[in-house]
């Protein structure tokens, strides 16, 4: 957290920083905030959050944020079965959507930088599908599996950050976040046997898990656009 202020100072050194009277952080101000984290991927927008913020006063605001992720692909994995040349081809589909609501408290000293903090409810839903086919050399063996997973995280998220107005409508933001959530997950895996297998064509199993986890969002940097 100590590094956020000097990093923003370097980024905004060439810019004309808004004076106190020009600061967009005022009662009745609305803003859109786009943030990226250390795991940001421009192809899937992993690690990005888009938020809407509105100020009741220069020191109080509320923020609603949404995040999403979607990815599909194919992976080749070695299968340690003792059979030479036997591998697995995995087709995967992964998606998630999340939302949070965070009331924020702002404070500013003798510098143009505002410090803020807050915490509020958060929830994220994950969906995953894996289709695995076993290969022997370059040929399909007909065996494999299909696994579907669903997972829900819900709890409280907290943030601590800084916001630096650089014009009447733009400010730079850096923050650190963490969350404490309850977690529920359910998965089902169906196994396919090779053709002619006397054990049968398919078998399946299910599993359910409950838990509690503390996760760190890490440092995020972004831009607020006021209107």
mmCIF file of C-alpha atoms in Angstrom:
data_model
loop_
_atom_site.group_PDB
_atom_site.id
_atom_site.type_symbol
_atom_site.label_atom_id
_atom_site.label_comp_id
_atom_site.label_asym_id
_atom_site.label_seq_id
_atom_site.Cartn_x
_atom_site.Cartn_y
_atom_site.Cartn_z
ATOM 1 C CA UNK A 1 0.000 0.000 0.000
ATOM 2 C CA UNK A 2 2.901 2.392 0.737
ATOM 3 C CA UNK A 3 4.026 2.084 -2.878
ATOM 4 C CA UNK A 4 0.728 3.275 -4.396
ATOM 5 C CA UNK A 5 1.217 7.003 -3.739
ATOM 6 C CA UNK A 6 4.778 7.274 -5.159
ATOM 7 C CA UNK A 7 3.810 5.162 -8.186
ATOM 8 C CA UNK A 8 0.889 7.452 -8.964
ATOM 9 C CA UNK A 9 3.128 10.477 -8.422
ATOM 10 C CA UNK A 10 5.490 9.251 -11.133
ATOM 11 C CA UNK A 11 2.640 8.516 -13.521
ATOM 12 C CA UNK A 12 1.059 11.927 -13.136
ATOM 13 C CA UNK A 13 4.175 14.117 -12.903
ATOM 14 C CA UNK A 14 3.794 15.464 -16.477
ATOM 15 C CA UNK A 15 0.095 16.251 -15.977
ATOM 16 C CA UNK A 16 -1.552 19.343 -14.599
ATOM 17 C CA UNK A 17 -3.076 18.081 -11.352
ATOM 18 C CA UNK A 18 -6.525 19.417 -10.548
ATOM 19 C CA UNK A 19 -6.607 22.080 -7.872
ATOM 20 C CA UNK A 20 -8.871 21.546 -4.831
ATOM 21 C CA UNK A 21 -11.658 23.694 -6.317
ATOM 22 C CA UNK A 22 -11.469 21.744 -9.606
ATOM 23 C CA UNK A 23 -11.559 18.293 -8.021
ATOM 24 C CA UNK A 24 -14.312 16.084 -9.464
ATOM 25 C CA UNK A 25 -14.818 14.461 -6.052
ATOM 26 C CA UNK A 26 -17.823 16.489 -4.989
ATOM 27 C CA UNK A 27 -21.339 15.889 -3.723
ATOM 28 C CA UNK A 28 -23.545 14.620 -6.549
ATOM 29 C CA UNK A 29 -20.615 13.492 -8.734
ATOM 30 C CA UNK A 30 -20.958 10.275 -10.748
ATOM 31 C CA UNK A 31 -18.083 8.291 -12.242
ATOM 32 C CA UNK A 32 -17.236 5.164 -14.184
ATOM 33 C CA UNK A 33 -14.143 3.344 -12.958
ATOM 34 C CA UNK A 34 -12.134 0.846 -15.016
ATOM 35 C CA UNK A 35 -9.514 -1.157 -13.092
ATOM 36 C CA UNK A 36 -7.023 -3.866 -13.987
ATOM 37 C CA UNK A 37 -5.155 -6.222 -11.692
ATOM 38 C CA UNK A 38 -1.867 -8.162 -11.879
ATOM 39 C CA UNK A 39 -3.597 -11.049 -13.706
ATOM 40 C CA UNK A 40 -5.115 -8.817 -16.405
ATOM 41 C CA UNK A 41 -5.463 -10.495 -19.811
ATOM 42 C CA UNK A 42 -6.566 -8.258 -22.685
ATOM 43 C CA UNK A 43 -7.982 -11.233 -24.644
ATOM 44 C CA UNK A 44 -10.428 -12.341 -21.946
ATOM 45 C CA UNK A 45 -10.412 -9.249 -19.685
ATOM 46 C CA UNK A 46 -9.453 -11.453 -16.762
ATOM 47 C CA UNK A 47 -8.542 -9.290 -13.780
ATOM 48 C CA UNK A 48 -10.600 -6.281 -14.876
ATOM 49 C CA UNK A 49 -13.478 -4.613 -13.033
ATOM 50 C CA UNK A 50 -15.897 -1.959 -14.252
ATOM 51 C CA UNK A 51 -17.627 0.060 -11.525
ATOM 52 C CA UNK A 52 -20.132 2.849 -11.167
ATOM 53 C CA UNK A 53 -19.571 5.275 -8.292
ATOM 54 C CA UNK A 54 -21.708 8.102 -6.968
ATOM 55 C CA UNK A 55 -20.826 10.623 -4.236
ATOM 56 C CA UNK A 56 -23.188 11.765 -1.502
ATOM 57 C CA UNK A 57 -20.458 14.194 -0.375
ATOM 58 C CA UNK A 58 -16.698 14.720 -0.946
ATOM 59 C CA UNK A 59 -16.066 12.211 1.854
ATOM 60 C CA UNK A 60 -18.766 9.593 1.169
ATOM 61 C CA UNK A 61 -19.494 7.486 -1.912
ATOM 62 C CA UNK A 62 -21.043 4.200 -2.960
ATOM 63 C CA UNK A 63 -19.673 1.902 -5.636
ATOM 64 C CA UNK A 64 -21.114 -1.042 -7.554
ATOM 65 C CA UNK A 65 -18.677 -3.158 -9.548
ATOM 66 C CA UNK A 66 -18.989 -6.082 -11.954
ATOM 67 C CA UNK A 67 -16.352 -8.447 -13.301
ATOM 68 C CA UNK A 68 -16.432 -11.253 -15.823
ATOM 69 C CA UNK A 69 -14.260 -13.879 -17.430
ATOM 70 C CA UNK A 70 -14.668 -16.357 -20.279
ATOM 71 C CA UNK A 71 -12.112 -18.652 -21.865
ATOM 72 C CA UNK A 72 -12.129 -21.727 -24.109
ATOM 73 C CA UNK A 73 -9.235 -23.794 -25.365
ATOM 74 C CA UNK A 74 -7.486 -27.126 -25.763
ATOM 75 C CA UNK A 75 -4.622 -28.558 -23.719
ATOM 76 C CA UNK A 76 -2.488 -31.644 -24.283
ATOM 77 C CA UNK A 77 -1.449 -33.469 -21.121
ATOM 78 C CA UNK A 78 0.772 -36.434 -20.546
ATOM 79 C CA UNK A 79 -0.981 -39.319 -18.849
ATOM 80 C CA UNK A 80 1.084 -41.270 -16.338
ATOM 81 C CA UNK A 81 -0.485 -44.668 -16.933
ATOM 82 C CA UNK A 82 2.640 -46.583 -17.848
ATOM 83 C CA UNK A 83 1.454 -46.896 -21.451
ATOM 84 C CA UNK A 84 3.988 -45.372 -23.841
ATOM 85 C CA UNK A 85 2.649 -42.641 -26.083
ATOM 86 C CA UNK A 86 -0.672 -42.278 -24.268
ATOM 87 C CA UNK A 87 -1.795 -38.673 -23.714
ATOM 88 C CA UNK A 88 -4.926 -36.718 -22.933
ATOM 89 C CA UNK A 89 -6.513 -33.920 -24.964
ATOM 90 C CA UNK A 90 -8.543 -31.595 -22.746
ATOM 91 C CA UNK A 91 -11.145 -29.207 -24.163
ATOM 92 C CA UNK A 92 -12.099 -26.648 -21.533
ATOM 93 C CA UNK A 93 -14.660 -23.879 -21.099
ATOM 94 C CA UNK A 94 -14.348 -21.560 -18.102
ATOM 95 C CA UNK A 95 -16.571 -18.611 -17.205
ATOM 96 C CA UNK A 96 -17.262 -16.449 -14.187
ATOM 97 C CA UNK A 97 -19.280 -13.374 -13.269
ATOM 98 C CA UNK A 98 -19.026 -11.344 -10.094
ATOM 99 C CA UNK A 99 -20.533 -8.270 -8.436
ATOM 100 C CA UNK A 100 -19.799 -6.194 -5.352
ATOM 101 C CA UNK A 101 -21.211 -3.191 -3.512
ATOM 102 C CA UNK A 102 -18.818 -1.086 -1.436
ATOM 103 C CA UNK A 103 -19.641 2.102 0.526
ATOM 104 C CA UNK A 104 -16.484 4.242 0.551
ATOM 105 C CA UNK A 105 -15.070 6.848 2.916
ATOM 106 C CA UNK A 106 -12.682 9.469 1.480
ATOM 107 C CA UNK A 107 -10.139 11.626 3.265
ATOM 108 C CA UNK A 108 -7.683 14.216 1.956
ATOM 109 C CA UNK A 109 -4.849 16.025 3.695
ATOM 110 C CA UNK A 110 -2.653 18.797 2.355
ATOM 111 C CA UNK A 111 -2.024 17.047 -0.968
ATOM 112 C CA UNK A 112 -4.363 16.546 -3.968
ATOM 113 C CA UNK A 113 -4.453 12.799 -3.248
ATOM 114 C CA UNK A 114 -7.530 11.309 -1.603
ATOM 115 C CA UNK A 115 -7.223 8.227 0.605
ATOM 116 C CA UNK A 116 -10.243 5.941 0.803
ATOM 117 C CA UNK A 117 -11.392 2.682 2.305
ATOM 118 C CA UNK A 118 -14.552 0.626 2.540
ATOM 119 C CA UNK A 119 -16.083 -2.825 2.693
ATOM 120 C CA UNK A 120 -19.303 -4.439 1.533
ATOM 121 C CA UNK A 121 -20.940 -7.577 0.109
ATOM 122 C CA UNK A 122 -19.450 -9.484 -2.807
ATOM 123 C CA UNK A 123 -20.463 -12.584 -4.801
ATOM 124 C CA UNK A 124 -18.941 -14.533 -7.691
ATOM 125 C CA UNK A 125 -20.243 -17.517 -9.667
ATOM 126 C CA UNK A 126 -17.888 -19.840 -11.568
ATOM 127 C CA UNK A 127 -18.692 -22.400 -14.277
ATOM 128 C CA UNK A 128 -16.166 -24.887 -15.660
ATOM 129 C CA UNK A 129 -16.458 -27.726 -18.189
ATOM 130 C CA UNK A 130 -13.658 -30.137 -19.116
ATOM 131 C CA UNK A 131 -13.916 -32.768 -21.856
ATOM 132 C CA UNK A 132 -11.010 -35.214 -21.830
ATOM 133 C CA UNK A 133 -10.168 -37.659 -24.628
ATOM 134 C CA UNK A 134 -7.411 -40.242 -24.286
ATOM 135 C CA UNK A 135 -5.052 -40.643 -27.239
ATOM 136 C CA UNK A 136 -2.648 -43.464 -28.016
ATOM 137 C CA UNK A 137 -0.142 -42.113 -30.481
ATOM 138 C CA UNK A 138 -2.218 -40.089 -32.946
ATOM 139 C CA UNK A 139 -5.400 -42.154 -32.536
ATOM 140 C CA UNK A 140 -8.353 -41.663 -30.211
ATOM 141 C CA UNK A 141 -8.948 -44.627 -27.869
ATOM 142 C CA UNK A 142 -12.617 -43.768 -27.270
ATOM 143 C CA UNK A 143 -12.118 -43.366 -23.520
ATOM 144 C CA UNK A 144 -12.183 -40.131 -21.575
ATOM 145 C CA UNK A 145 -14.354 -38.062 -19.264
ATOM 146 C CA UNK A 146 -16.576 -34.998 -19.061
ATOM 147 C CA UNK A 147 -16.566 -32.869 -15.915
ATOM 148 C CA UNK A 148 -18.944 -29.995 -15.090
ATOM 149 C CA UNK A 149 -18.250 -27.742 -12.115
ATOM 150 C CA UNK A 150 -20.260 -24.925 -10.535
ATOM 151 C CA UNK A 151 -18.975 -22.811 -7.661
ATOM 152 C CA UNK A 152 -20.358 -19.855 -5.688
ATOM 153 C CA UNK A 153 -18.371 -17.477 -3.461
ATOM 154 C CA UNK A 154 -20.268 -14.967 -1.288
ATOM 155 C CA UNK A 155 -19.132 -12.791 1.592
ATOM 156 C CA UNK A 156 -17.471 -9.460 2.376
ATOM 157 C CA UNK A 157 -14.855 -7.553 0.383
ATOM 158 C CA UNK A 158 -12.685 -4.711 1.666
ATOM 159 C CA UNK A 159 -10.582 -2.136 -0.208
ATOM 160 C CA UNK A 160 -7.987 0.496 0.688
ATOM 161 C CA UNK A 161 -6.843 2.910 -2.000
ATOM 162 C CA UNK A 162 -5.807 6.322 -3.269
ATOM 163 C CA UNK A 163 -7.424 8.555 -5.904
ATOM 164 C CA UNK A 164 -5.558 11.395 -7.585
ATOM 165 C CA UNK A 165 -7.582 13.889 -9.661
ATOM 166 C CA UNK A 166 -5.583 15.039 -12.702
ATOM 167 C CA UNK A 167 -8.341 17.138 -14.317
ATOM 168 C CA UNK A 168 -11.924 18.189 -13.726
ATOM 169 C CA UNK A 169 -13.165 14.874 -15.141
ATOM 170 C CA UNK A 170 -10.308 12.353 -14.783
ATOM 171 C CA UNK A 171 -8.552 10.806 -11.815
ATOM 172 C CA UNK A 172 -6.095 7.964 -11.396
ATOM 173 C CA UNK A 173 -6.841 5.221 -8.884
ATOM 174 C CA UNK A 174 -4.777 2.587 -7.112
ATOM 175 C CA UNK A 175 -6.164 0.202 -4.535
ATOM 176 C CA UNK A 176 -5.635 -3.054 -2.713
ATOM 177 C CA UNK A 177 -8.458 -5.467 -1.959
ATOM 178 C CA UNK A 178 -9.209 -8.675 -0.094
ATOM 179 C CA UNK A 179 -12.322 -10.740 0.597
ATOM 180 C CA UNK A 180 -13.602 -13.291 3.088
ATOM 181 C CA UNK A 181 -16.165 -15.587 1.501
ATOM 182 C CA UNK A 182 -18.132 -18.725 2.079
ATOM 183 C CA UNK A 183 -17.756 -21.176 -0.800
ATOM 184 C CA UNK A 184 -20.058 -23.827 -2.220
ATOM 185 C CA UNK A 185 -19.038 -26.039 -5.123
ATOM 186 C CA UNK A 186 -20.559 -29.001 -6.920
ATOM 187 C CA UNK A 187 -19.055 -31.130 -9.661
ATOM 188 C CA UNK A 188 -20.089 -34.128 -11.729
ATOM 189 C CA UNK A 189 -17.721 -36.264 -13.775
ATOM 190 C CA UNK A 190 -18.828 -38.827 -16.348
ATOM 191 C CA UNK A 191 -16.313 -41.426 -17.564
ATOM 192 C CA UNK A 192 -16.419 -42.988 -21.035
ATOM 193 C CA UNK A 193 -15.022 -46.477 -21.520
ATOM 194 C CA UNK A 194 -13.401 -47.639 -24.788
ATOM 195 C CA UNK A 195 -15.742 -49.357 -27.266
ATOM 196 C CA UNK A 196 -16.293 -53.001 -26.381
ATOM 197 C CA UNK A 197 -15.299 -52.562 -22.735
ATOM 198 C CA UNK A 198 -17.302 -55.173 -20.744
ATOM 199 C CA UNK A 199 -17.487 -52.831 -17.739
ATOM 200 C CA UNK A 200 -19.997 -50.635 -19.563
ATOM 201 C CA UNK A 201 -20.002 -47.488 -21.641
ATOM 202 C CA UNK A 202 -20.250 -44.877 -18.882
ATOM 203 C CA UNK A 203 -19.896 -44.291 -15.167
ATOM 204 C CA UNK A 204 -20.247 -41.084 -13.169
ATOM 205 C CA UNK A 205 -19.646 -39.557 -9.767
ATOM 206 C CA UNK A 206 -20.677 -36.377 -7.963
ATOM 207 C CA UNK A 207 -19.032 -34.296 -5.263
ATOM 208 C CA UNK A 208 -20.086 -31.305 -3.153
ATOM 209 C CA UNK A 209 -17.863 -29.071 -1.044
ATOM 210 C CA UNK A 210 -18.428 -26.306 1.486
ATOM 211 C CA UNK A 211 -15.743 -24.016 2.836
ATOM 212 C CA UNK A 212 -14.570 -20.560 3.861
ATOM 213 C CA UNK A 213 -11.676 -18.750 2.227
ATOM 214 C CA UNK A 214 -9.697 -15.520 2.492
ATOM 215 C CA UNK A 215 -8.475 -14.274 -0.880
ATOM 216 C CA UNK A 216 -6.416 -11.281 -1.941
ATOM 217 C CA UNK A 217 -7.284 -9.294 -5.055
ATOM 218 C CA UNK A 218 -3.825 -7.733 -5.046
ATOM 219 C CA UNK A 219 -3.069 -4.223 -6.265
ATOM 220 C CA UNK A 220 -5.330 -2.753 -8.934
ATOM 221 C CA UNK A 221 -4.790 0.402 -10.963
ATOM 222 C CA UNK A 222 -7.405 2.276 -12.918
ATOM 223 C CA UNK A 223 -8.990 5.470 -14.200
ATOM 224 C CA UNK A 224 -12.157 7.217 -13.009
ATOM 225 C CA UNK A 225 -14.115 9.244 -15.549
ATOM 226 C CA UNK A 226 -16.544 11.719 -13.973
ATOM 227 C CA UNK A 227 -19.696 13.025 -15.613
#
